[in-house]
Amino acid sequence: MKFTRKNILGIADLSREEIEGILETALMFSEVNTRAIKKVPTLRGRTVINVFFENSTRTRTSFELAGKRLSADVVNFTSSSSALSKGESLLDTAKNLAAMQPDILVCRHSCAGASHILARYLQSTSVINAGDGSHEHPSQALLDMMTVLKVRKKVDGLRVAIVGDISHSRVARSNIYCFQKMGASVSVVGPASMMPSAIKDLGVDVHYNLKQGIEGADIIMMLRIQMERIKQSPFPSLREYSRYFGLNLETIKTLKKDALIMHPGPVNRGVEIDPGIADGPYSVILDQVTNGVAVRMALLYLLSNAQSMNL
Amino acid sequence: MMKTLIKNGQLIDPQNNISGLFDVLLIDDKIEAVAPQGTLVVSDTKEIDARGLVVCPGFVDLHCHLREPGFEYKETISSGTASAVAGGFTSVCCMANTHPVNDNATVTAFIQKQVRETGYCHVYPIGAITKELKGEALANIAELNDAGCIAISDDGNTVQNARLMKIALDYARSFGLPITTHSLEINLANNGHMNASIMSTKLGLKGLPNVAEDIIIARDIMLAEQSGAHLHVGHVSTAIGITLVQEAKERGAKITCEVTPHHFSLTDEALVGYNTNFKMYPPLRTRKDIDALKTAFKNGVVDAIATDHAPHGIIDKELEFDRAAFGIIGFETALPLSLNLVREGVITLEEMVGLLTVKPANVFNLSGGTLSQGRFADIVLFDQNASWTFDEGKIYSKSKNSPFLGTELRGRVIKTLVKGRLVYDVSSGVL
C-alpha cells in the first residue's frame, strides 16, 4: 500500500483502503510483539515525541512501547512537566518542540482540534492525534477494528452497538466512522441526554433502551462514563445509569453467542459493565490493549515511510 | 468656506427617497444641496467625480467593539475608526466591555476625548446596563445617558436575571434610552464554542444551541412589551429568533433588531479545520437559519446590518478552539457581503443602503444616515462591482481576525468623507 499522509488526525479523513492498509501493517508488527526480543531496527534514528496535554497512562505507554520496539528515540512530554503550566501556549510549545526536529509528534489534548492546529503549524513534522477532546481517537478505533478482524475476519455486515455517553466520546466518533467505512452498521445506545446534536445524521441508529439497542448486535462497545469530563450530569446517579444502561449478567443473556464485548478502558467496574463481564467469555478488552501497540507501531512506521518518500 | 461638489454618481438617499443621477454639494462640514446631475452650478468648488459609483450617506454601525480603554493591543479608537471609515462607516456605536467598563460618565468622557483627539469618524458610546457587566446591580444609567451614551447594553454578558432585566428596561425607558442585547441563556450555552448541530457533533466541540438564543429573545421581548421600553435585539442569528422579532413587531411592540454580515454569509460548515477566525458569538448557524434571516430581510423585519466588529489579537485567537476568544473584525468586509444580498435578489440596492444608513440611525436616534440639507456631510462612495482580495496587509484594524482573509470580495469603498473631510480614499488609504 502506498501511504502518503503526513498526519493521522481522524478516521473521518481515511479511506477504507487506508484503514485496511494500516491494519495489514499492524498485523505484521503484532508478530514482533510475541517474540522474546521485541525490537526491530525499523525506525532507528527517528525521533518521536509524545506530547500529552491530558492525562493518559495506557495510550501514552502504548505509543511509547510502539516507538521503542521500532527502535525510535521516544521522548515523553506531559502537561504536569510541561511549559503549559508556566503559561506557554499550545502553539509556542509546539513550535519549540518542532525546532528540535522530531519526526513525529503524538498529541493528546483535552481540546477538540488541537492536533489539527498543531498539524497546520508544523510543516515538517508528522502529527498523530492520540485523542482530542470529544472529537476523535483514531488509533483507538484502529485497534478496535484490528481486534474485531482477528476474531471475525470480516466486518462487512456486522452490527455494532456503542453504548454510553456518545456526546462526550471521541472513541464513539472514531469507531462510528471506522466501522461504517468497513461495512458494518452502527447503533448508538444511551439516554437522549447523552446524545450529541443531530447524531442520526452520522448514519447511525439511535436507541434509548439498552436491551433493544444491543439486540442482535455482533459487537457491543461499552463506553466509559467519564465523570471528569461531565460538568452537569446527564443522568441522576451512577446507580441509576448502571441499572438502565450498564451491561449486567441479566442483559448478556440476550446476546448472540459469538458477540464480542469491547471497552476502550479504563473500565469503571460496576458502572457501565458488571465486574464479571469485563473478564468473561465475550470480553476482548485485553486483546484491544495488546493490539494497540501493534496498531501504533504501524502508524509510526507508515508516517515515517511516507516522510522518506517525500524527501 | 470650502465647497465640494460630488458629481456624476448614482446617489442613493433612502431618507429622502432619492435614487438616481444626482449631485451633492457640501459646504464646509455640512450638506448644502442635492440636485439632479449637472443642475448645481457653483463656482470655486472642489469637484469629486463619482462616475460609475454609488454615492450615499456614510454607513452607521450600531454594534462594534473599539477596545479602548483597556485592550489597546487589540484595537484603539484611532485604529478602530480608521478601519470603520475604510469600510464606509462614518458613525459607529461602541460597546461597553472595555476595561474599565463604560458603566459611568468618566469612562464615557474618556472615550469621547479619545474620539476627538484620535478618531476618524463619529463614535457613539453604548453604556453598560449593570455595573462592571456583572449582571448584579444597575449601572448609573441616567448619568450615562447625560454623558452621551445612546443606548445601554451588557452585550456578551447577557443579563441572566429576568427581574433585573425588567427593572433595567423600566428604568432606561424613563430616560428614553434603548436597551440592546446579546441573547444568550448561560446555562443552556453550557460553555459551548460553536453552533450545536451535526457539525459540532462531527468536530467534537461543545455546542451553543439555537434555543439558548431564542429563549432570551423571547424573554426580553415579553419584558420589553410589558414595560413599553425600546428593545433592540442585537445580532439575531436564528430562524426562531428572527420570527419572534417579526411577531413582536406585528403586535406593534417597540422592538428593533440587527443582523451581522457574517451571520447571513457563512454557516457552521466553515468550522471544519478548527480555524478560530470562524469562532464568533452568536456562532455561525445553519443554512436554514440563513434562509430565515434572508426572508426577514426581504420582509423588512431587519432594521440594521451591524458588524459586531470584535478585534482580537493573536494571543486571543491562535489557541485551541475551546480557548480562543469569540469574535471577528467586520467593518472592512460589511459592504461587499451586504451587496451579496442585492446580487442574490434578497433586497434592492436602495434597501441595502437604508439598512446601513438611515434605518440604523433611526434605531438609536442618531443624526447621521441621510443627505438632508444641513446635516453633517458624512458620505461614502462605493463601487458595487469592483473585485478585490481581502488581504491581511490591507486591513486597517489593529487585529486581523477575519474569516474572510484571502477571500475575493465584490464591492469596494472608494472614498469616505466625514464632516466634509475626505478621510479614506482607496488609492491613498486612511487620511
XYZ file of C-alpha atoms in Angstrom:
742
model
C 0.000 0.000 0.000
C 1.198 3.488 -0.786
C 0.671 5.572 2.323
C 1.299 9.240 1.681
C -0.370 11.057 4.543
C 1.640 13.424 6.660
C -0.683 13.213 9.646
C -3.244 10.917 11.252
C -5.806 13.292 12.682
C -9.023 11.323 12.469
C -10.719 8.295 10.975
C -13.109 10.640 9.174
C -10.253 11.546 6.809
C -9.216 7.968 5.991
C -10.479 5.759 3.194
C -11.362 2.112 3.676
C -8.269 1.229 1.685
C -6.062 3.237 4.016
C -7.649 1.660 7.093
C -7.073 -1.805 5.648
C -3.507 -0.889 4.797
C -2.805 0.281 8.334
C -4.324 -2.907 9.747
C -2.288 -5.147 7.441
C 0.847 -3.385 8.601
C -0.274 -3.737 12.207
C -0.811 -7.485 11.811
C 2.744 -7.716 10.560
C 4.027 -5.920 13.638
C 1.906 -7.895 16.082
C 4.227 -10.828 15.418
C 7.163 -8.740 16.676
C 5.319 -8.246 19.945
C 5.195 -12.000 20.555
C 8.944 -12.505 20.201
C 11.279 -12.887 23.138
C 13.233 -9.883 21.892
C 10.547 -7.385 20.984
C 12.558 -4.945 18.967
C 13.236 -4.282 15.294
C 15.559 -1.607 13.894
C 12.959 -0.150 11.521
C 12.825 3.394 12.948
C 16.391 3.684 14.170
C 17.430 7.326 14.165
C 13.856 8.592 14.127
C 12.538 10.783 16.915
C 9.035 10.536 18.293
C 7.742 12.964 20.918
C 4.649 12.028 22.879
C 3.069 15.361 23.788
C 0.373 14.613 26.318
C -1.510 17.689 27.446
C -4.090 15.449 29.093
C -3.510 12.571 31.460
C -3.250 9.135 29.968
C -1.470 6.034 31.082
C -2.480 3.421 28.597
C -2.339 5.366 25.353
C 0.946 7.037 26.236
C 2.561 3.758 27.324
C 1.246 2.066 24.209
C 2.703 4.736 21.889
C 5.938 4.741 23.873
C 6.319 0.975 23.578
C 5.400 1.116 19.915
C 8.142 3.641 19.229
C 10.715 1.808 21.315
C 10.012 -1.573 19.764
C 10.699 0.058 16.406
C 13.990 1.483 17.797
C 12.880 5.105 17.519
C 14.065 7.594 20.111
C 10.951 8.325 22.142
C 10.569 11.301 24.431
C 7.556 11.903 26.635
C 6.300 15.353 27.365
C 3.380 15.517 29.762
C 1.399 18.501 30.906
C 2.491 18.290 34.515
C 6.134 18.647 33.484
C 5.406 20.935 30.571
C 5.762 24.591 29.868
C 1.974 24.777 29.678
C 1.833 25.159 33.429
C 4.260 28.061 33.004
C 1.777 29.837 30.730
C 3.245 28.889 27.368
C 0.630 28.466 24.677
C -0.013 25.255 22.761
C 1.469 26.755 19.632
C 4.607 28.065 21.297
C 5.150 24.690 22.899
C 4.627 23.016 19.563
C 6.930 25.375 17.720
C 9.659 24.805 20.300
C 9.303 21.060 20.057
C 9.321 21.259 16.287
C 12.515 23.312 16.419
C 14.167 20.202 17.854
C 13.222 18.475 14.620
C 11.355 15.387 15.723
C 9.893 13.183 13.002
C 6.566 12.560 14.670
C 4.547 14.262 17.390
C 1.920 12.163 19.118
C -0.560 14.545 20.691
C -3.212 14.038 23.332
C -5.206 17.122 24.292
C -8.451 17.929 26.078
C -9.482 20.364 23.321
C -11.049 19.104 20.107
C -8.993 20.089 17.087
C -5.713 20.567 18.988
C -3.894 18.112 16.708
C -5.326 19.823 13.625
C -3.988 23.149 14.836
C -0.559 21.603 15.501
C -0.508 19.933 12.113
C -1.323 23.215 10.411
C 1.635 24.946 12.027
C 4.201 22.146 11.818
C 5.377 21.862 8.251
C 7.927 19.062 8.501
C 6.723 17.046 11.487
C 4.001 14.429 11.301
C 1.226 14.627 13.864
C -0.719 11.690 15.252
C -3.871 12.545 17.138
C -3.879 10.424 20.290
C -7.227 11.807 21.362
C -8.522 15.395 21.121
C -11.356 16.386 23.421
C -14.636 14.847 22.296
C -13.547 14.741 18.689
C -11.533 11.673 17.595
C -9.213 8.978 18.845
C -8.157 7.304 15.605
C -5.607 4.828 16.983
C -8.261 3.516 19.391
C -10.716 2.846 16.569
C -7.999 1.149 14.536
C -7.022 -1.145 17.389
C -10.689 -1.924 17.974
C -11.047 -2.806 14.316
C -7.951 -4.982 14.451
C -9.363 -6.793 17.475
C -12.626 -7.499 15.675
C -10.876 -8.566 12.484
C -8.680 -11.051 14.343
C -11.784 -12.851 15.602
C -14.332 -12.295 12.841
C -12.123 -11.987 9.699
C -14.712 -9.775 8.062
C -16.502 -6.649 9.282
C -18.900 -6.164 6.344
C -22.464 -6.700 7.512
C -21.666 -6.822 11.227
C -23.875 -4.952 13.645
C -22.152 -2.759 16.196
C -23.773 -1.176 19.247
C -21.902 1.614 21.021
C -23.339 2.241 24.475
C -22.870 5.214 26.772
C -22.034 8.900 26.693
C -21.864 9.359 22.927
C -21.895 13.116 23.352
C -18.531 13.350 25.101
C -16.898 10.340 23.454
C -14.103 10.612 20.908
C -13.914 6.814 20.906
C -17.532 6.678 19.750
C -16.974 9.114 16.916
C -13.837 7.386 15.612
C -15.473 3.985 15.865
C -18.663 5.100 14.142
C -16.586 6.281 11.166
C -14.299 3.258 11.215
C -16.979 0.562 11.404
C -19.136 2.306 8.817
C -16.230 2.605 6.408
C -15.517 -1.094 6.875
C -19.105 -2.007 6.032
C -20.684 -2.527 9.444
C -23.885 -0.886 10.633
C -23.672 1.090 13.834
C -26.208 1.806 16.565
C -25.652 4.163 19.452
C -27.354 3.455 22.765
C -27.883 5.666 25.787
C -30.255 8.207 27.275
C -31.121 11.085 24.923
C -29.341 13.448 27.291
C -26.076 11.757 26.317
C -26.578 12.013 22.566
C -24.916 14.848 20.633
C -26.840 17.140 18.257
C -28.165 15.548 15.081
C -26.358 12.260 15.762
C -28.686 10.462 13.318
C -27.098 12.460 10.519
C -23.959 10.359 11.022
C -25.968 7.453 9.649
C -26.393 5.566 12.922
C -29.491 4.070 14.538
C -30.256 5.627 17.890
C -31.639 3.609 20.813
C -32.649 4.857 24.228
C -33.163 1.376 25.615
C -30.216 -0.911 26.242
C -31.935 -4.232 25.533
C -33.358 -3.040 22.241
C -30.118 -1.331 21.319
C -27.908 -4.389 21.718
C -30.375 -6.947 20.384
C -28.763 -8.931 17.619
C -25.505 -6.990 17.871
C -22.238 -8.694 16.935
C -20.161 -6.158 18.812
C -21.114 -4.321 21.963
C -18.811 -1.472 22.778
C -19.304 -0.094 26.256
C -18.025 3.445 26.779
C -16.513 4.661 29.972
C -18.625 7.074 31.982
C -16.243 9.989 32.148
C -17.246 11.723 35.318
C -14.228 14.030 34.945
C -15.495 15.423 31.660
C -19.128 15.922 32.583
C -19.914 19.085 34.494
C -23.650 18.762 34.848
C -24.587 15.120 34.935
C -26.904 13.973 32.137
C -28.215 11.195 34.394
C -29.394 11.192 38.022
C -26.921 8.789 39.621
C -24.329 6.181 38.760
C -26.622 3.611 40.307
C -29.499 4.512 38.005
C -27.214 4.699 34.978
C -25.795 1.314 35.797
C -29.263 -0.218 36.218
C -30.604 1.095 32.938
C -27.559 1.327 30.687
C -24.896 -0.860 32.285
C -24.168 -4.299 30.917
C -25.015 -6.865 33.588
C -25.324 -10.634 33.866
C -29.023 -10.394 33.021
C -28.616 -8.390 29.837
C -25.819 -10.508 28.434
C -28.133 -13.488 28.379
C -29.821 -11.891 25.392
C -26.589 -11.543 23.411
C -25.670 -13.547 20.356
C -23.382 -16.463 21.236
C -20.455 -15.087 19.277
C -20.930 -11.467 20.312
C -17.855 -9.518 21.348
C -17.826 -7.094 24.267
C -15.355 -4.268 23.967
C -14.367 -1.349 26.154
C -11.761 1.339 25.482
C -10.789 1.399 29.153
C -10.178 2.245 31.838
C -13.210 0.230 32.939
C -15.453 1.521 35.715
C -16.301 -1.927 37.009
C -19.825 -1.990 38.290
C -20.863 1.168 36.457
C -21.045 0.606 32.714
C -20.147 -3.036 32.949
C -20.597 -5.780 35.556
C -17.253 -6.812 37.079
C -17.722 -10.390 35.931
C -18.387 -9.485 32.318
C -15.196 -7.500 31.801
C -13.223 -10.698 32.366
C -15.876 -13.018 30.975
C -16.092 -15.098 27.818
C -17.438 -12.384 25.479
C -14.822 -9.850 26.515
C -11.927 -8.926 24.243
C -10.942 -5.929 26.341
C -7.345 -7.026 26.945
C -6.877 -8.065 23.307
C -7.715 -4.471 22.480
C -4.828 -3.308 24.633
C -2.432 -5.840 23.095
C -3.399 -4.837 19.567
C -2.981 -1.191 20.476
C 0.810 -1.498 20.465
C 0.843 -3.111 17.008
C -1.516 -0.523 15.532
C 0.586 2.312 16.884
C 3.749 0.675 15.521
C 2.033 0.601 12.143
C 1.092 4.285 12.338
C 4.610 5.366 13.312
C 6.096 3.184 10.589
C 3.753 4.350 7.843
C 4.171 8.030 8.651
C 7.966 7.678 8.707
C 7.862 5.858 5.413
C 5.637 8.491 3.884
C 8.141 11.065 5.057
C 11.091 9.310 3.443
C 9.200 9.094 0.171
C 8.714 12.837 0.249
C 12.422 13.531 0.822
C -15.697 78.470 3.245
C -14.908 75.250 1.438
C -17.211 73.921 -1.234
C -17.140 70.384 -2.590
C -19.276 69.031 -5.371
C -19.646 65.276 -5.723
C -20.990 64.782 -9.196
C -21.973 62.183 -11.786
C -22.634 59.477 -9.206
C -25.668 57.294 -8.615
C -26.922 58.958 -5.485
C -28.973 56.960 -3.002
C -30.536 58.672 -0.007
C -33.353 56.478 1.301
C -34.442 59.058 3.871
C -35.344 61.456 1.065
C -36.441 58.788 -1.398
C -33.681 59.681 -3.814
C -32.075 57.149 -6.105
C -30.603 58.231 -9.385
C -28.143 60.541 -11.072
C -27.835 63.349 -8.572
C -25.013 65.599 -7.485
C -24.412 66.682 -3.933
C -22.881 69.962 -2.799
C -21.113 70.258 0.533
C -20.201 73.496 2.175
C -17.607 73.032 4.890
C -18.821 70.182 7.080
C -22.491 70.192 6.030
C -24.695 69.055 3.186
C -25.795 72.083 1.242
C -27.849 70.645 -1.599
C -28.737 67.537 -3.560
C -29.913 68.113 -7.134
C -30.217 66.257 -10.467
C -26.945 65.703 -12.254
C -25.452 68.852 -13.758
C -28.011 71.243 -12.284
C -25.868 72.542 -9.458
C -23.764 75.316 -10.896
C -21.376 76.621 -8.319
C -18.103 78.462 -8.573
C -14.911 77.797 -6.620
C -15.762 74.199 -5.838
C -13.525 71.267 -5.421
C -15.039 68.504 -7.506
C -15.135 64.789 -6.897
C -16.107 62.764 -9.932
C -18.231 59.818 -8.813
C -18.929 58.431 -12.276
C -19.817 54.752 -12.019
C -20.016 54.917 -8.246
C -22.814 54.887 -5.715
C -22.888 57.989 -3.534
C -24.795 57.620 -0.278
C -24.804 58.653 3.368
C -21.895 57.255 5.395
C -22.727 53.915 6.994
C -23.941 53.698 10.577
C -22.914 50.717 12.705
C -24.952 50.022 15.815
C -22.614 47.394 17.204
C -18.841 47.369 17.466
C -16.012 46.986 19.928
C -13.257 49.593 19.819
C -11.437 48.075 22.845
C -10.197 51.361 24.253
C -9.695 51.839 27.160
C -8.082 48.639 28.360
C -7.409 46.426 25.368
C -5.335 48.701 23.167
C -3.319 45.728 21.930
C -6.470 44.579 20.084
C -7.699 47.948 18.834
C -7.651 51.613 19.685
C -10.239 54.258 18.927
C -7.817 55.514 16.295
C -7.251 52.143 14.577
C -10.887 51.085 15.007
C -12.291 54.221 13.433
C -9.664 54.028 10.664
C -10.994 50.540 9.942
C -14.552 51.907 10.108
C -14.012 54.632 7.522
C -12.139 52.195 5.277
C -15.338 50.142 5.383
C -17.512 53.183 4.616
C -18.758 53.713 8.191
C -18.939 57.285 9.415
C -20.832 56.662 12.660
C -20.225 53.708 14.953
C -21.654 52.705 18.319
C -19.118 51.072 20.619
C -19.973 48.526 23.267
C -19.257 48.975 26.943
C -17.000 45.971 27.534
C -13.817 47.970 27.833
C -11.547 47.934 30.877
C -12.679 49.716 32.919
C -16.225 49.054 31.743
C -18.148 52.018 30.363
C -20.550 51.994 33.288
C -20.008 55.594 34.404
C -19.628 59.078 32.927
C -15.851 59.187 33.455
C -15.250 56.310 31.071
C -17.741 57.745 28.572
C -15.921 61.083 28.720
C -12.567 59.349 28.186
C -13.888 57.603 25.074
C -15.258 60.893 23.758
C -11.923 62.611 24.396
C -10.038 59.894 22.512
C -12.504 60.181 19.642
C -11.988 63.940 19.455
C -8.236 63.603 19.511
C -7.620 60.423 17.520
C -10.840 59.305 15.837
C -11.663 59.325 12.141
C -15.459 59.246 12.461
C -18.353 59.817 14.830
C -18.380 57.411 17.742
C -21.407 56.929 19.955
C -20.665 55.087 23.188
C -23.085 52.470 24.487
C -23.162 52.317 28.278
C -23.432 49.259 30.476
C -26.739 48.009 31.876
C -25.098 46.696 35.034
C -22.007 47.742 36.951
C -18.923 46.075 35.514
C -21.255 43.999 33.297
C -21.677 41.658 36.232
C -25.431 41.359 35.922
C -25.878 42.180 39.603
C -26.631 45.881 40.081
C -27.706 48.575 37.625
C -25.041 50.917 36.304
C -25.653 54.671 36.648
C -27.890 54.683 33.634
C -29.185 58.260 33.876
C -25.617 59.507 34.281
C -24.546 57.507 31.200
C -27.454 58.988 29.282
C -26.442 62.521 30.253
C -22.833 61.807 29.363
C -23.864 60.961 25.812
C -24.405 57.206 25.723
C -27.030 56.482 23.104
C -28.117 53.087 24.418
C -27.192 50.626 27.118
C -26.111 47.022 26.806
C -24.226 44.319 28.665
C -23.711 42.707 25.248
C -21.937 39.343 25.577
C -22.554 39.312 29.320
C -26.298 38.803 28.890
C -28.260 39.860 31.968
C -29.355 36.440 33.191
C -31.670 37.599 35.966
C -35.068 38.291 34.382
C -36.202 40.580 37.184
C -33.062 42.710 36.910
C -33.641 42.908 33.159
C -37.187 44.049 33.753
C -36.006 46.764 36.129
C -33.349 47.856 33.633
C -35.930 48.133 30.834
C -38.285 50.141 33.043
C -35.522 52.402 34.310
C -33.991 53.024 30.871
C -37.428 53.795 29.451
C -37.753 56.690 31.928
C -34.861 58.368 30.088
C -35.880 57.274 26.617
C -32.771 55.118 26.372
C -32.958 51.952 24.262
C -31.518 48.673 25.538
C -29.646 46.460 23.120
C -28.950 42.852 23.909
C -26.895 39.812 23.177
C -29.359 36.988 23.649
C -27.848 34.003 25.388
C -29.081 31.860 28.255
C -25.870 30.988 30.016
C -26.863 27.576 31.368
C -28.097 26.387 28.002
C -24.972 27.818 26.411
C -23.008 25.472 28.695
C -19.655 26.941 27.646
C -20.292 25.933 24.051
C -17.944 27.081 21.324
C -19.930 26.730 18.126
C -23.428 26.103 16.853
C -24.987 22.898 18.215
C -25.544 20.833 15.098
C -24.245 17.890 13.147
C -21.078 19.985 12.720
C -20.453 20.265 16.470
C -21.083 16.534 16.700
C -18.552 15.831 13.964
C -15.961 18.242 15.319
C -16.447 17.137 18.922
C -16.916 20.735 20.038
C -19.471 21.743 22.622
C -22.489 23.319 21.011
C -24.282 26.589 21.646
C -27.832 25.598 20.769
C -30.221 27.979 18.991
C -32.587 27.646 21.919
C -30.064 29.410 24.192
C -30.529 32.469 21.982
C -34.241 32.055 21.267
C -35.268 31.778 24.891
C -33.646 35.122 25.808
C -35.038 36.869 22.725
C -38.486 35.637 23.779
C -37.921 36.678 27.405
C -36.665 40.146 26.555
C -39.449 40.789 24.054
C -42.008 39.863 26.719
C -40.330 42.072 29.302
C -39.970 44.993 26.884
C -43.565 44.735 25.748
C -44.760 44.770 29.300
C -42.522 47.705 30.129
C -43.049 49.684 26.936
C -39.282 50.082 26.638
C -37.409 50.053 23.343
C -35.536 46.782 22.955
C -33.023 46.439 20.145
C -32.173 42.776 19.680
C -28.516 42.546 18.732
C -27.137 40.212 16.053
C -30.079 37.837 15.636
C -28.723 34.575 14.231
C -31.504 32.005 14.467
C -34.637 31.206 12.471
C -36.876 31.178 15.542
C -35.208 34.290 16.968
C -35.973 36.376 13.900
C -39.537 35.028 13.818
C -40.015 36.101 17.436
C -38.888 39.606 16.485
C -41.215 39.665 13.486
C -44.188 38.589 15.593
C -43.422 41.227 18.223
C -43.261 43.904 15.529
C -46.589 42.738 14.151
C -48.070 43.236 17.604
C -46.763 46.793 17.492
C -44.081 46.353 20.149
C -41.159 48.758 20.221
C -38.713 46.097 19.107
C -35.937 46.552 16.567
C -33.182 44.193 15.512
C -29.921 43.894 13.653
C -28.218 41.105 11.706
C -24.496 40.845 11.017
C -22.977 40.206 7.586
C -21.220 37.042 8.805
C -24.452 35.523 10.072
C -26.109 35.844 6.672
C -22.942 34.857 4.772
C -21.446 31.793 6.462
C -22.673 28.553 8.004
C -21.139 26.383 10.710
C -19.771 24.122 7.988
C -16.941 26.651 7.708
C -15.587 25.361 11.028
C -14.043 22.248 9.532
C -10.340 22.667 10.238
C -10.928 24.437 13.567
C -9.964 27.877 12.255
C -10.640 30.169 15.202
C -11.371 33.091 12.881
C -14.742 31.404 12.397
C -15.456 31.418 16.122
C -17.978 34.082 16.999
C -20.787 34.871 19.385
C -23.535 34.057 18.428
C -21.936 31.259 16.448
C -22.302 30.685 12.736
C -25.562 28.781 12.290
C -27.029 26.619 9.537
C -28.386 27.173 6.040
C -31.909 27.043 7.479
C -31.140 29.964 9.786
C -29.558 31.953 6.963
C -32.645 31.360 4.817
C -34.863 32.651 7.623
C -32.667 35.739 8.048
C -32.851 36.425 4.322
C -36.617 36.058 4.356
C -36.676 38.563 7.203
C -34.558 40.968 5.143
C -36.993 40.529 2.289
C -39.973 41.227 4.538
C -38.433 44.300 6.103
C -38.151 42.764 9.564
C -34.479 43.662 9.915
C -33.733 47.245 10.953
C -29.990 47.269 10.537
C -26.968 45.492 9.219
C -24.482 45.743 12.096
C -20.937 44.452 12.090
C -20.248 43.404 15.707
C -16.655 44.330 14.795
C -14.752 42.462 17.524
C -10.988 42.702 17.171
C -8.774 40.168 18.951
C -5.011 39.765 18.924
C -3.178 36.570 18.079
C -2.738 35.787 21.767
C -6.537 35.580 21.944
C -7.064 33.723 18.685
C -4.077 31.485 17.933
C -5.149 28.981 20.543
C -7.004 25.714 20.893
C -10.530 26.266 19.544
C -12.057 25.899 23.034
C -9.725 28.535 24.407
C -9.854 31.092 21.596
C -11.848 34.286 22.017
C -15.191 34.779 20.261
C -15.481 37.448 17.600
C -14.256 38.750 14.265
C -13.455 42.123 12.758
C -16.227 43.349 10.491
C -16.053 46.947 9.285
C -13.993 46.387 6.167
C -15.968 43.447 4.794
C -19.506 44.658 5.585
C -20.199 46.362 2.254
C -19.201 43.566 -0.146
C -21.044 40.982 1.973
C -24.169 43.163 2.105
C -24.009 43.654 -1.649
C -24.313 39.872 -1.960
C -27.877 40.251 -0.635
C -28.562 42.644 -3.501
C -26.936 40.384 -6.079
C -28.945 37.434 -4.806
C -32.134 39.477 -5.159
C -32.955 39.388 -1.443
C -33.128 43.188 -1.171
C -32.671 46.112 -3.538
C -29.590 48.300 -3.591
C -31.659 51.105 -2.085
C -32.847 48.835 0.714
C -29.278 47.771 1.409
C -28.185 51.371 1.676
C -31.121 52.007 4.007
C -30.073 49.101 6.250
C -26.589 50.568 6.525
C -27.611 54.204 6.958
C -30.915 55.767 7.876
C -32.540 52.707 9.394
C -29.824 52.078 11.965
C -29.557 55.829 12.609
C -33.255 55.849 13.455
C -32.933 52.871 15.815
C -30.721 54.852 18.207
C -31.925 58.312 17.120
C -28.609 59.326 15.610
C -28.301 62.313 13.302
C -26.350 60.527 10.530
C -27.595 58.333 7.766
C -29.122 60.944 5.459
C -28.049 63.563 2.938
C -30.654 66.096 4.074
C -29.628 69.705 3.896
C -27.870 70.959 6.999
C -26.731 67.526 8.171
C -23.090 66.652 8.573
C -21.509 65.776 5.250
C -20.853 62.101 6.072
C -20.714 60.415 2.711
C -19.439 57.209 1.178
C -18.671 56.498 -2.465
C -18.534 52.860 -3.434
C -18.085 50.690 -6.477
C -20.679 47.912 -6.468
C -18.722 45.627 -8.731
C -15.032 46.128 -8.007
C -13.455 42.783 -7.132
C -10.621 42.683 -4.662
C -8.917 40.240 -2.364
C -9.180 40.844 1.358
C -5.523 40.504 2.318
C -4.165 40.787 5.817
C -1.836 43.558 4.666
C -4.764 45.741 3.581
C -6.548 45.651 6.921
C -6.729 48.904 8.879
C -7.913 47.319 12.105
C -5.108 46.515 14.506
C -6.375 42.921 14.591
C -6.604 40.560 11.657
C -9.164 38.056 12.945
C -11.392 37.760 9.917
C -12.850 34.606 8.389
C -12.658 36.345 5.027
C -8.857 36.613 4.864
C -7.698 35.802 1.364
C -11.271 35.829 0.060
C -12.225 37.522 -3.183
C -14.860 40.145 -2.399
C -17.073 42.139 -4.741
C -17.897 45.736 -3.949
C -15.458 48.242 -2.562
C -15.472 51.550 -0.736
C -13.739 54.170 -2.877
C -13.987 57.299 -0.738
C -15.324 58.171 2.678
C -15.992 61.699 3.901
C -16.696 62.615 7.486
C -17.975 66.139 8.119
C -16.968 67.064 4.599
C -13.368 65.906 5.037
C -12.010 63.077 2.911
C -10.859 60.509 5.486
C -10.462 57.488 3.236
C -9.523 57.077 -0.369
C -8.986 53.655 -1.834
C -5.848 54.781 -3.639
C -4.180 56.559 -0.732
C -5.728 54.836 2.293
C -6.932 56.363 5.537
C -6.062 60.071 5.589
